[in-house]
Each structure stands twice: as structure tokens, then as C-alpha cells.
Tab-separated table of C-alpha atoms in Angstrom:
chain	number	residue	atom	x	y	z
Q	58	MET	CA	12.482	10.750	25.517
Q	59	ASP	CA	15.728	10.245	23.609
Q	60	THR	CA	17.275	13.492	22.301
Q	61	ASP	CA	17.978	11.957	18.885
Q	62	LEU	CA	14.328	10.988	18.514
Q	63	LEU	CA	13.168	14.493	19.459
Q	64	PHE	CA	15.595	15.965	16.933
Q	65	ALA	CA	14.334	13.548	14.247
Q	66	ILE	CA	10.725	14.576	14.940
Q	67	PHE	CA	11.662	18.263	14.706
Q	68	VAL	CA	13.546	17.722	11.423
Q	69	LEU	CA	10.634	15.812	9.873
Q	70	LEU	CA	8.091	18.460	10.866
Q	71	ALA	CA	10.348	21.255	9.604
Q	72	ALA	CA	10.833	19.454	6.276
Q	73	ILE	CA	7.057	19.046	5.918
Q	74	VAL	CA	6.447	22.748	6.604
Q	75	ALA	CA	9.145	23.745	4.100
Q	76	LEU	CA	8.548	21.410	1.165
Q	77	VAL	CA	4.882	20.399	1.116
Q	78	PRO	CA	3.464	23.951	0.706
Q	79	LEU	CA	6.224	24.618	-1.846
Q	80	SER	CA	5.070	21.567	-3.795
Q	81	ARG	CA	1.503	22.872	-3.875
Q	82	LEU	CA	2.727	26.327	-4.850
Q	83	PHE	CA	4.218	24.879	-8.030
Q	84	GLY	CA	1.020	22.963	-8.793
Q	85	LEU	CA	2.449	19.570	-7.821
Q	86	SER	CA	0.956	16.909	-5.585
Q	87	THR	CA	1.572	17.120	-1.840
Q	88	ILE	CA	2.751	13.503	-2.091
Q	89	LEU	CA	5.759	14.695	-4.080
Q	90	GLY	CA	6.527	17.201	-1.322
Q	91	TYR	CA	6.500	14.480	1.331
Q	92	LEU	CA	8.717	12.211	-0.774
Q	93	ALA	CA	11.135	15.062	-1.404
Q	94	ALA	CA	11.223	15.811	2.334
Q	95	GLY	CA	12.168	12.208	3.063
Q	96	ILE	CA	14.946	12.272	0.484
Q	97	LEU	CA	16.225	15.655	1.722
Q	98	VAL	CA	16.600	14.744	5.416
Q	99	GLY	CA	17.576	11.110	4.837
Q	100	PRO	CA	20.986	9.441	4.610
Q	101	TYR	CA	21.390	10.359	0.930
Q	102	GLY	CA	20.361	13.993	1.322
Q	103	LEU	CA	21.465	16.376	4.070
Q	104	ARG	CA	21.954	13.395	6.410
Q	105	LEU	CA	19.995	15.152	9.160
Q	106	ILE	CA	18.552	11.743	9.969
Q	107	SER	CA	21.127	9.111	9.133
Q	108	ASP	CA	20.800	6.715	12.062
Q	109	THR	CA	19.490	3.435	10.633
Q	110	ASP	CA	17.470	2.580	13.751
Q	111	THR	CA	15.695	5.951	13.688
Q	112	ILE	CA	14.929	5.590	9.985
Q	113	ARG	CA	13.647	2.068	10.528
Q	114	HIS	CA	11.371	3.200	13.373
Q	115	VAL	CA	9.995	6.090	11.317
Q	116	ALA	CA	9.402	3.781	8.353
Q	117	GLU	CA	7.728	1.110	10.479
Q	118	PHE	CA	5.440	3.633	12.174
Q	119	GLY	CA	4.567	5.206	8.838
Q	120	VAL	CA	3.720	1.858	7.233
Q	121	VAL	CA	1.757	0.654	10.288
Q	122	MET	CA	-0.450	3.745	10.415
Q	123	MET	CA	-0.835	3.803	6.631
Q	124	LEU	CA	-2.059	0.206	6.524
Q	125	PHE	CA	-4.412	0.818	9.449
Q	126	LEU	CA	-6.044	3.637	7.486
Q	127	VAL	CA	-6.189	1.430	4.382
Q	128	GLY	CA	-7.880	-1.343	6.338
Q	129	LEU	CA	-10.383	1.130	7.752
Q	130	GLU	CA	-11.566	1.887	4.193
Q	131	LEU	CA	-12.101	-1.790	3.342
Q	132	GLN	CA	-15.840	-2.148	3.968
Q	133	PRO	CA	-17.542	-5.462	3.122
Q	134	ALA	CA	-20.735	-3.636	2.084
Q	135	GLU	CA	-18.758	-1.542	-0.419
Q	136	ILE	CA	-17.109	-4.656	-1.851
Q	137	TRP	CA	-20.474	-6.376	-2.337
Q	138	ARG	CA	-22.063	-3.306	-3.910
Q	139	MET	CA	-19.207	-3.060	-6.417
Q	140	ARG	CA	-18.937	-6.824	-6.979
Q	141	ASN	CA	-19.257	-6.604	-10.766
Q	142	LYS	CA	-16.384	-4.159	-11.150
Q	143	VAL	CA	-14.412	-5.849	-8.382
Q	144	MET	CA	-14.568	-9.222	-10.122
Q	145	GLY	CA	-14.377	-7.948	-13.693
Q	146	LEU	CA	-11.914	-5.063	-13.485
Q	147	GLY	CA	-10.125	-5.542	-10.173
Q	148	LEU	CA	-9.500	-9.289	-10.258
Q	149	SER	CA	-8.567	-9.236	-13.955
Q	150	GLN	CA	-6.004	-6.502	-13.369
Q	151	PHE	CA	-4.401	-8.325	-10.461
Q	152	VAL	CA	-4.162	-11.719	-12.179
Q	153	LEU	CA	-3.042	-10.439	-15.598
Q	154	THR	CA	-0.426	-8.086	-14.171
Q	155	ALA	CA	0.957	-10.744	-11.816
Q	156	LEU	CA	1.232	-13.295	-14.644
Q	157	ILE	CA	3.002	-10.886	-17.018
Q	158	ILE	CA	5.477	-9.616	-14.419
Q	159	ALA	CA	6.175	-13.147	-13.157
Q	160	ALA	CA	6.798	-14.362	-16.706
Q	161	LEU	CA	9.206	-11.479	-17.376
Q	162	ALA	CA	11.032	-12.065	-14.091
Q	163	HIS	CA	11.400	-15.760	-14.906
Q	164	GLN	CA	12.763	-14.883	-18.348
Q	165	VAL	CA	15.637	-12.882	-16.841
Q	166	GLY	CA	16.806	-15.891	-14.868
Q	167	LEU	CA	14.891	-15.880	-11.598
Q	168	SER	CA	13.362	-19.126	-10.356
Q	169	TRP	CA	9.637	-19.545	-10.758
Q	170	GLN	CA	9.187	-19.227	-6.985
Q	171	VAL	CA	10.910	-15.844	-6.799
Q	172	ALA	CA	9.258	-14.711	-10.051
Q	173	THR	CA	5.830	-15.596	-8.653
Q	174	ILE	CA	6.434	-13.622	-5.463
Q	175	ILE	CA	7.659	-10.608	-7.456
Q	176	GLY	CA	4.685	-10.805	-9.827
Q	177	LEU	CA	2.160	-10.940	-6.999
Q	178	THR	CA	3.896	-8.145	-5.104
Q	179	LEU	CA	4.394	-5.685	-7.950
Q	180	SER	CA	0.859	-6.168	-9.287
Q	181	MET	CA	-0.344	-4.146	-6.275
Q	182	SER	CA	-0.555	-0.362	-6.593
Q	183	SER	CA	-0.344	2.395	-4.008
Q	184	THR	CA	-3.655	2.802	-2.217
Q	185	ALA	CA	-2.302	5.906	-0.482
Q	186	ILE	CA	-1.395	7.722	-3.696
Q	187	ALA	CA	-4.544	6.700	-5.540
Q	188	LEU	CA	-7.074	7.461	-2.796
Q	189	GLN	CA	-5.484	10.784	-1.927
Q	190	THR	CA	-5.419	11.804	-5.597
Q	191	ILE	CA	-9.041	10.723	-6.106
Q	192	ALA	CA	-10.142	12.603	-2.983
Q	193	GLN	CA	-8.252	15.794	-3.883
Q	194	ARG	CA	-9.818	15.823	-7.353
Q	195	SER	CA	-13.313	14.817	-6.149
Q	196	ILE	CA	-13.571	12.173	-8.908
Q	197	MET	CA	-14.919	9.260	-6.858
Q	198	GLN	CA	-18.137	9.286	-8.911
Q	199	THR	CA	-16.341	9.104	-12.280
Q	200	ASP	CA	-15.477	5.916	-14.152
Q	201	ALA	CA	-11.809	6.402	-13.302
Q	202	GLY	CA	-12.577	6.873	-9.606
Q	203	ARG	CA	-14.913	3.899	-9.287
Q	204	GLY	CA	-12.675	1.689	-11.408
Q	205	GLY	CA	-9.635	2.628	-9.368
Q	206	LEU	CA	-11.472	1.867	-6.141
Q	207	ALA	CA	-12.531	-1.573	-7.411
Q	208	ILE	CA	-8.944	-2.418	-8.358
Q	209	LEU	CA	-7.594	-1.223	-5.013
Q	210	LEU	CA	-10.176	-3.260	-3.093
Q	211	VAL	CA	-9.026	-6.463	-4.811
Q	212	GLN	CA	-5.371	-5.646	-4.227
Q	213	ASP	CA	-5.917	-4.918	-0.539
Q	214	ILE	CA	-7.833	-8.160	-0.023
Q	215	ALA	CA	-5.200	-10.121	-1.961
Q	216	VAL	CA	-2.433	-9.296	0.509
Q	217	ILE	CA	-3.625	-12.010	2.929
Q	218	PRO	CA	-3.484	-14.968	0.470
Q	219	VAL	CA	-0.240	-13.574	-0.971
Q	220	LEU	CA	1.391	-13.565	2.463
Q	221	ALA	CA	0.002	-17.043	3.139
Q	222	ALA	CA	1.519	-18.330	-0.121
Q	223	ILE	CA	5.031	-16.978	0.488
Q	224	PRO	CA	6.102	-19.631	3.041
Q	225	LEU	CA	5.195	-22.293	0.477
Q	226	LEU	CA	7.533	-20.586	-2.002
Q	227	SER	CA	10.471	-20.142	0.386
Q	228	PHE	CA	13.856	-21.786	0.019
Q	229	SER	CA	15.907	-24.137	2.128
Q	230	GLY	CA	18.718	-22.288	3.871
Q	231	GLY	CA	17.493	-18.969	2.520
Q	232	THR	CA	19.208	-19.387	-0.843
Q	233	PRO	CA	17.439	-19.299	-4.200
Q	234	ASP	CA	19.442	-22.252	-5.464
Q	235	VAL	CA	17.730	-24.792	-3.227
Q	236	PRO	CA	13.942	-24.872	-3.672
Q	237	ALA	CA	12.045	-25.759	-0.519
Q	238	ASN	CA	9.926	-28.840	-0.160
Q	239	ILE	CA	6.400	-27.559	-0.678
Q	240	TRP	CA	5.098	-30.338	1.580
Q	241	ASP	CA	7.243	-29.242	4.530
Q	242	PRO	CA	4.844	-29.051	7.530
Q	243	ALA	CA	6.684	-26.005	8.900
Q	244	GLN	CA	5.858	-23.970	5.799
Q	245	TRP	CA	2.216	-25.001	5.815
Q	246	ARG	CA	2.036	-24.128	9.515
Q	247	VAL	CA	3.116	-20.524	8.850
Q	248	ALA	CA	0.581	-20.225	6.007
Q	249	ALA	CA	-2.155	-21.703	8.197
Q	250	GLU	CA	-1.294	-19.281	11.015
Q	251	ILE	CA	-1.729	-16.279	8.727
Q	252	VAL	CA	-5.128	-17.468	7.502
Q	253	ALA	CA	-6.252	-18.509	10.998
Q	254	VAL	CA	-5.308	-15.178	12.571
Q	255	PHE	CA	-7.147	-13.303	9.812
Q	256	VAL	CA	-10.301	-15.410	10.287
Q	257	LEU	CA	-10.136	-15.079	14.080
Q	258	THR	CA	-9.723	-11.314	13.741
Q	259	ILE	CA	-12.862	-11.061	11.616
Q	260	LEU	CA	-14.833	-13.227	14.067
Q	261	ALA	CA	-13.527	-11.259	17.047
Q	262	GLY	CA	-14.512	-8.032	15.337
Q	263	ARG	CA	-18.075	-9.229	14.867
Q	264	TYR	CA	-18.749	-10.979	18.165
Q	265	LEU	CA	-16.340	-9.461	20.688
Q	266	VAL	CA	-15.128	-6.018	19.656
Q	267	ARG	CA	-18.495	-4.608	18.589
Q	268	PRO	CA	-20.100	-5.022	22.046
Q	269	VAL	CA	-17.041	-3.443	23.667
Q	270	LEU	CA	-17.122	-0.541	21.195
Q	271	ARG	CA	-20.829	-0.082	21.865
Q	272	PHE	CA	-20.268	-0.008	25.635
Q	273	VAL	CA	-17.430	2.517	25.452
Q	274	ALA	CA	-19.317	4.702	22.947
Q	275	GLU	CA	-22.375	4.787	25.207
Q	276	THR	CA	-20.264	6.209	28.049
Q	277	GLY	CA	-19.733	9.317	25.935
Q	278	VAL	CA	-16.027	9.505	26.805
Q	279	ARG	CA	-14.421	10.277	23.435
Q	280	GLU	CA	-10.876	9.754	24.717
Q	281	ALA	CA	-11.744	6.237	25.883
Q	282	PHE	CA	-13.179	5.380	22.474
Q	283	THR	CA	-10.034	6.619	20.719
Q	284	ALA	CA	-7.845	4.731	23.197
Q	285	LEU	CA	-9.815	1.523	22.582
Q	286	ALA	CA	-9.450	1.856	18.827
Q	287	LEU	CA	-5.700	2.386	19.104
Q	288	ALA	CA	-5.471	-0.501	21.587
Q	289	LEU	CA	-7.075	-2.768	18.991
Q	290	VAL	CA	-4.476	-1.694	16.430
Q	291	VAL	CA	-1.596	-2.218	18.854
Q	292	GLY	CA	-3.051	-5.531	20.035
Q	293	ALA	CA	-3.375	-6.852	16.492
Q	294	SER	CA	0.191	-5.696	15.749
Q	295	VAL	CA	1.533	-7.428	18.855
Q	296	LEU	CA	-0.308	-10.611	17.875
Q	297	MET	CA	1.337	-10.550	14.457
Q	298	MET	CA	4.758	-10.046	16.030
Q	299	TYR	CA	4.099	-12.936	18.418
Q	300	ILE	CA	3.654	-15.395	15.541
Q	301	GLY	CA	6.632	-13.934	13.687
Q	302	LEU	CA	4.831	-11.700	11.175
Q	303	SER	CA	4.967	-7.979	10.479
Q	304	PRO	CA	3.165	-5.630	12.906
Q	305	ALA	CA	2.009	-3.678	9.835
Q	306	LEU	CA	-0.135	-6.671	8.863
Q	307	GLY	CA	-1.721	-6.520	12.303
Q	308	ALA	CA	-2.482	-2.829	11.869
Q	309	PHE	CA	-4.084	-3.523	8.501
Q	310	MET	CA	-6.259	-6.255	10.009
Q	311	GLY	CA	-7.155	-3.942	12.894
Q	312	GLY	CA	-8.378	-1.421	10.350
Q	313	VAL	CA	-10.375	-4.108	8.541
Q	314	LEU	CA	-11.899	-5.119	11.865
Q	315	LEU	CA	-13.061	-1.563	12.586
Q	316	ALA	CA	-14.221	-0.930	9.002
Q	317	ASP	CA	-17.246	-3.159	9.578
Q	318	SER	CA	-18.217	-1.377	12.779
Q	319	GLU	CA	-21.110	1.028	13.086
Q	320	TYR	CA	-18.671	3.351	14.860
Q	321	ARG	CA	-16.314	3.555	11.904
Q	322	HIS	CA	-17.369	7.100	11.001
Q	323	GLU	CA	-16.815	8.286	14.561
Q	324	LEU	CA	-13.335	6.796	14.487
Q	325	GLU	CA	-12.615	8.439	11.130
Q	326	GLY	CA	-13.727	11.759	12.561
Q	327	THR	CA	-11.327	11.290	15.461
Q	328	LEU	CA	-8.404	10.487	13.175
Q	329	GLU	CA	-9.249	13.026	10.443
Q	330	PRO	CA	-7.069	15.839	11.846
Q	331	PHE	CA	-4.092	13.470	11.881
Q	332	LYS	CA	-4.847	11.492	8.722
Q	333	GLY	CA	-2.962	13.749	6.328
Q	334	LEU	CA	0.054	13.923	8.635
Q	335	LEU	CA	0.105	10.140	9.091
Q	336	LEU	CA	-0.039	9.641	5.335
Q	337	GLY	CA	2.718	12.221	5.015
Q	338	LEU	CA	4.850	10.300	7.494
Q	339	PHE	CA	4.464	7.202	5.354
Q	340	PHE	CA	5.581	9.003	2.202
Q	341	ILE	CA	8.501	10.562	4.068
Q	342	SER	CA	9.563	7.066	5.121
Q	343	VAL	CA	9.352	5.989	1.474
Q	344	GLY	CA	11.627	8.869	0.475
Q	345	MET	CA	14.086	7.975	3.225
Q	346	SER	CA	14.062	4.323	2.179
Q	347	ILE	CA	15.337	5.026	-1.345
Q	348	ALA	CA	18.848	3.579	-1.155
Q	349	PHE	CA	20.661	5.718	-3.698
Q	350	SER	CA	23.756	3.573	-3.225
Q	351	VAL	CA	21.838	0.680	-4.790
Q	352	LEU	CA	20.531	3.001	-7.521
Q	353	PHE	CA	24.023	4.298	-8.325
Q	354	ALA	CA	25.396	0.744	-8.348
Q	355	HIS	CA	22.764	-0.530	-10.819
Q	356	PRO	CA	21.309	2.568	-12.524
Q	357	ILE	CA	20.446	1.014	-15.888
Q	358	GLU	CA	18.875	-2.097	-14.365
Q	359	ILE	CA	16.763	-0.206	-11.819
Q	360	ILE	CA	15.585	2.426	-14.299
Q	361	GLY	CA	14.697	-0.374	-16.722
Q	362	VAL	CA	12.712	-2.239	-14.061
Q	363	VAL	CA	10.880	0.926	-12.942
Q	364	LEU	CA	9.929	1.951	-16.475
Q	365	GLY	CA	9.066	-1.638	-17.394
Q	366	LEU	CA	6.875	-2.057	-14.311
Q	367	MET	CA	4.975	1.168	-14.946
Q	368	ALA	CA	4.596	0.360	-18.658
Q	369	VAL	CA	3.252	-3.165	-18.051
Q	370	LYS	CA	0.793	-2.035	-15.388
Q	371	GLY	CA	-0.258	0.983	-17.412
Q	372	LEU	CA	-0.920	-1.062	-20.558
Q	373	VAL	CA	-2.926	-3.696	-18.657
Q	374	LEU	CA	-4.999	-0.990	-16.965
Q	375	TYR	CA	-5.563	0.865	-20.240
Q	376	ALA	CA	-6.643	-2.351	-22.001
Q	377	LEU	CA	-9.095	-3.317	-19.249
Q	378	ALA	CA	-10.487	0.231	-19.099
Q	379	THR	CA	-11.042	0.003	-22.858
Q	380	VAL	CA	-12.956	-3.265	-22.406
Q	381	PHE	CA	-15.130	-1.505	-19.818
Q	382	ARG	CA	-15.745	1.307	-22.354
Q	383	MET	CA	-14.324	4.138	-20.322
Q	384	HIS	CA	-13.757	7.557	-21.837
Q	385	LEU	CA	-10.267	8.031	-23.309
Q	386	ALA	CA	-9.295	10.528	-20.607
Q	387	ASP	CA	-10.451	8.122	-17.878
Q	388	ARG	CA	-8.495	5.277	-19.448
Q	389	ILE	CA	-5.242	7.221	-19.574
Q	390	PHE	CA	-5.697	8.707	-16.119
Q	391	LEU	CA	-6.496	5.312	-14.551
Q	392	ALA	CA	-3.419	3.786	-16.200
Q	393	ILE	CA	-1.217	6.549	-14.759
Q	394	LEU	CA	-2.901	6.568	-11.358
Q	395	LEU	CA	-2.231	2.871	-10.625
Q	396	CYS	CA	0.928	2.121	-12.606
Q	397	GLN	CA	3.299	2.261	-9.624
Q	398	GLY	CA	4.243	-0.255	-6.955
Q	399	GLY	CA	2.362	0.001	-3.672
Q	400	GLU	CA	2.907	0.256	0.064
Q	401	PHE	CA	2.097	-3.443	0.484
Q	402	ALA	CA	5.324	-4.178	-1.422
Q	403	PHE	CA	7.322	-3.034	1.616
Q	404	LEU	CA	5.402	-5.470	3.798
Q	405	VAL	CA	5.346	-8.431	1.400
Q	406	LEU	CA	8.971	-8.120	0.269
Q	407	GLN	CA	10.207	-7.861	3.851
Q	408	PHE	CA	8.220	-10.953	4.798
Q	409	ALA	CA	9.549	-12.813	1.745
Q	410	ARG	CA	13.111	-11.892	2.689
Q	411	ASP	CA	12.601	-13.064	6.274
Q	412	GLN	CA	11.169	-16.354	5.006
Q	413	GLY	CA	14.207	-16.927	2.782
Q	414	SER	CA	12.332	-16.363	-0.464
Q	415	LEU	CA	14.417	-13.315	-1.439
Q	416	VAL	CA	18.105	-12.670	-0.920
Q	417	GLN	CA	19.060	-9.279	0.528
Q	418	SER	CA	20.332	-7.882	-2.779
Q	419	ASN	CA	17.047	-8.653	-4.573
Q	420	TYR	CA	15.084	-7.179	-1.671
Q	421	GLU	CA	17.036	-3.899	-1.720
Q	422	PHE	CA	16.786	-3.699	-5.521
Q	423	LEU	CA	13.009	-4.146	-5.540
Q	424	ILE	CA	12.411	-1.733	-2.646
Q	425	VAL	CA	14.274	1.010	-4.518
Q	426	ALA	CA	12.342	0.240	-7.712
Q	427	VAL	CA	8.972	0.431	-5.923
Q	428	ALA	CA	9.894	3.668	-4.134
Q	429	LEU	CA	11.044	5.290	-7.393
Q	430	SER	CA	7.830	4.263	-9.165
Q	431	MET	CA	5.869	5.957	-6.379
Q	432	LEU	CA	8.054	9.036	-6.748
Q	433	LEU	CA	7.415	9.227	-10.499
Q	434	THR	CA	3.628	8.856	-10.308
Q	435	PRO	CA	2.829	12.427	-9.109
Q	436	LEU	CA	5.071	13.725	-11.893
Q	437	LEU	CA	3.197	11.649	-14.485
Q	438	ILE	CA	-0.135	12.921	-13.157
Q	439	PHE	CA	1.178	16.490	-13.408
Q	440	ALA	CA	2.271	15.814	-17.000
Q	441	PHE	CA	-1.164	14.363	-17.774
Q	442	ASP	CA	-2.863	17.503	-16.477
Q	443	LYS	CA	-0.613	19.870	-18.410
Q	444	LEU	CA	0.056	17.994	-21.661
Q	445	VAL	CA	-2.566	15.293	-22.247
Q	446	ALA	CA	-5.858	16.406	-20.704
Q	447	PRO	CA	-6.067	19.747	-22.600
Q	448	ARG	CA	-5.722	17.902	-25.920
Q	449	ILE	CA	-8.172	15.030	-25.399
Q	450	GLY	CA	-10.614	16.667	-23.010
Q	451	THR	CA	-11.887	15.332	-19.706
Q	452	ARG	CA	-15.299	14.581	-18.389
Q	453	SER	CA	-16.878	13.805	-15.069
Q	454	VAL	CA	-18.860	10.657	-15.668
Q	455	PRO	CA	-21.763	10.039	-13.304
Q	456	ARG	CA	-21.459	6.770	-11.469
Q	457	THR	CA	-23.176	3.915	-13.211
Q	458	PRO	CA	-24.962	1.178	-11.230
Q	459	ASP	CA	-22.472	-1.431	-9.986
Q	460	THR	CA	-25.012	-4.164	-9.357
């Protein structure tokens, strides 16, 4: 194994041991500790890991494993059981937020194609931050917990049609001044490939993978079952790379494939000891990806976009929570919990850049904005706990029927 890679692994583990417990000691979220660790060891901190290839590999691995875990939580039975909240709260949030952000982006001079991509991308929140926060607080049965889950389910499902739509919004020659011909067969072919691979993955999961999982599980060899699950993830990632898409999308679809399996809980049990560390690796990669050179070059613009993004999403969430008659504390907490950009932004924005829909400068700008919004969220939650919750009171609301 390469010495630089071994050193990078040692540095990351040492940073986790040093900063994550310290974060908890001060009453902050562990997520903030992981983000701080990424910033500390990255190219804009102590530069212990400054090689761009190493950073890229860490980031890719973190995103791949994060999206696999997200896909594993996406159960069709759960979606159907929560269909009322999914359609009413989740879909409304996604559409309204995307429209508002797209309209604002168009107003500042971006073409409607780029504005649409940005609106769809930034309307998604961080599943990792939200689910980990909900789990740590044991609030899944409250209105805020169930509402947050419904919104996240819609956002996770939406990533497939969003990716399929991006080739139709790309530009000739990769420049935003020359809109592409929407009827170009090449663009429709890429969109059709994304949809076709997703459909084939679902069919393969139902009619091919399940019998294989059943056979391996019946042998009682736990290592073989774990190896098969990881092989499915790697296989789906390789398939995505083969057709020119992100391997992270393949990992997400591999998780979706296994989420509908009767052996899902066994797989979760196998991955449970590593789940927190894998999530931590993702957040470390987010911290390392914050290009402070871009932030220092455009501080006012980036801060304005970050605050504007969080304000728009927070207001939409608060308004919808009010319509659904949530308690005041639940409304405010839900608005804070999901007001940031999400991990899918890294995947979607990279794909949009590769398709010529975003120029490099816009891509770097948006990546920094998303990462900073994720960094601010644990701080806002901490402020809510210390300043807001004691004044308005909180309550644990029993789950109401979703059907």
C-alpha cells in the first residue's frame, strides 16, 4: 500500500480521535467535530493531507459509502405507509423550494437552464445530518421526526429524475452562452440510460439478487453475505462508471436494491459497527472540500448565498409545518434541521459540470456554499437548544397515523 495513503489514513483517524470527543465534550454535535477534522488536516488547515488525488479519493469513498447507507434506508413499504406526508409535506417542500431558488438564480443573471439545475440541487437537504440528529435525539416518533423523514424520502427519490433531466439542460461546447438543442438524440440517450439502469436495478433486485441473497444467507457464512452485499455496491458503481455516470449513484442504487430485501436488517447489523465511522469519513471529506481560496475570493457573495439558501429553505419548511399544524418548537426545529444543502449536491453538481451545464467557477462556488451550509447547521441546532427551546418549550408528539 502506498505510504502517502497510509499516512493519510493515520492522520484522519488521529483527527477523529482528537476532535470528535472534544466536540461532544462542549455539547456540540459530532458532525461538527468531523467537519472540523476535515478542515484541520486539509489543504487550508495544517496541510497534513494536501495531495489533491488523496483528497479526491477520500471524498469519493466518503460520498459512495454515505449514499449506499442512504439508499439502504429507502424502503418502499415505508414510503407507502407515509404516502400522505410524503405527497403533502415532502413533495410540496421540494417543488416550492426548487421554484423559489431557481427564480432567484435566474434573477441574478443565470440562464433558466442553469437556474433550474441549481434550484433542483439546492432544494435537497442533508440526509446524513438530519437522520443522525433525529437518531441521537430519539425523536423519530415526533412530528418533526416524521415530517423530516417524509421530506428526505422525497428528496432521495428525486435524485434520479433530476440526474436524468440534467443532460436535457446541458449546453453546446460546455459554455452557458450556447443553449443546447433539447431534441439532440445524444442528450436524450444519456437521460434514457439513467432511467433504464435504475429500472433494471430494481428489477434485478427483485428477481435476481434476492434468490442469491437467500442462498448465501442459508449457508450461514456471515463473511460471504457481507462480501456479496459489498460486491453488489461495487458492481452497481462500476456499471455507473461504464455508462459515464458517478459511481456514487451506483452505490445509492445498490443501497436501494438491498433496502427491499428481507435480509436488510442483517446487513445493517453487519455494517452497524462501521456506520458511524463511514458517516464521519463523509463529513471529513466535506470539510476537506471547502475551498477557502474561493471563499476568500468571493466572501460577500458566498456568505450571501449561504444565508439566503438557509433562509429560503427554512421559511418554506416553517410555512409547510404550520399548514400541517405542528407545534411551534417542531416547526422551528424542522426548519433548522433541513435548511442546509445536502450530500446529493456533490453528486448532482459534479454530473452537471461534466455534462457542460455548469462552468468550473460556478461549480466550485456552489460546492463551497453547500459545504458551509452543512457546517453551520450543527451550530444552529446548538443555538436552538440553548436559546430558543427553553423559551418556547418542547414536546414529544406521539406519531399520528400516516394513512
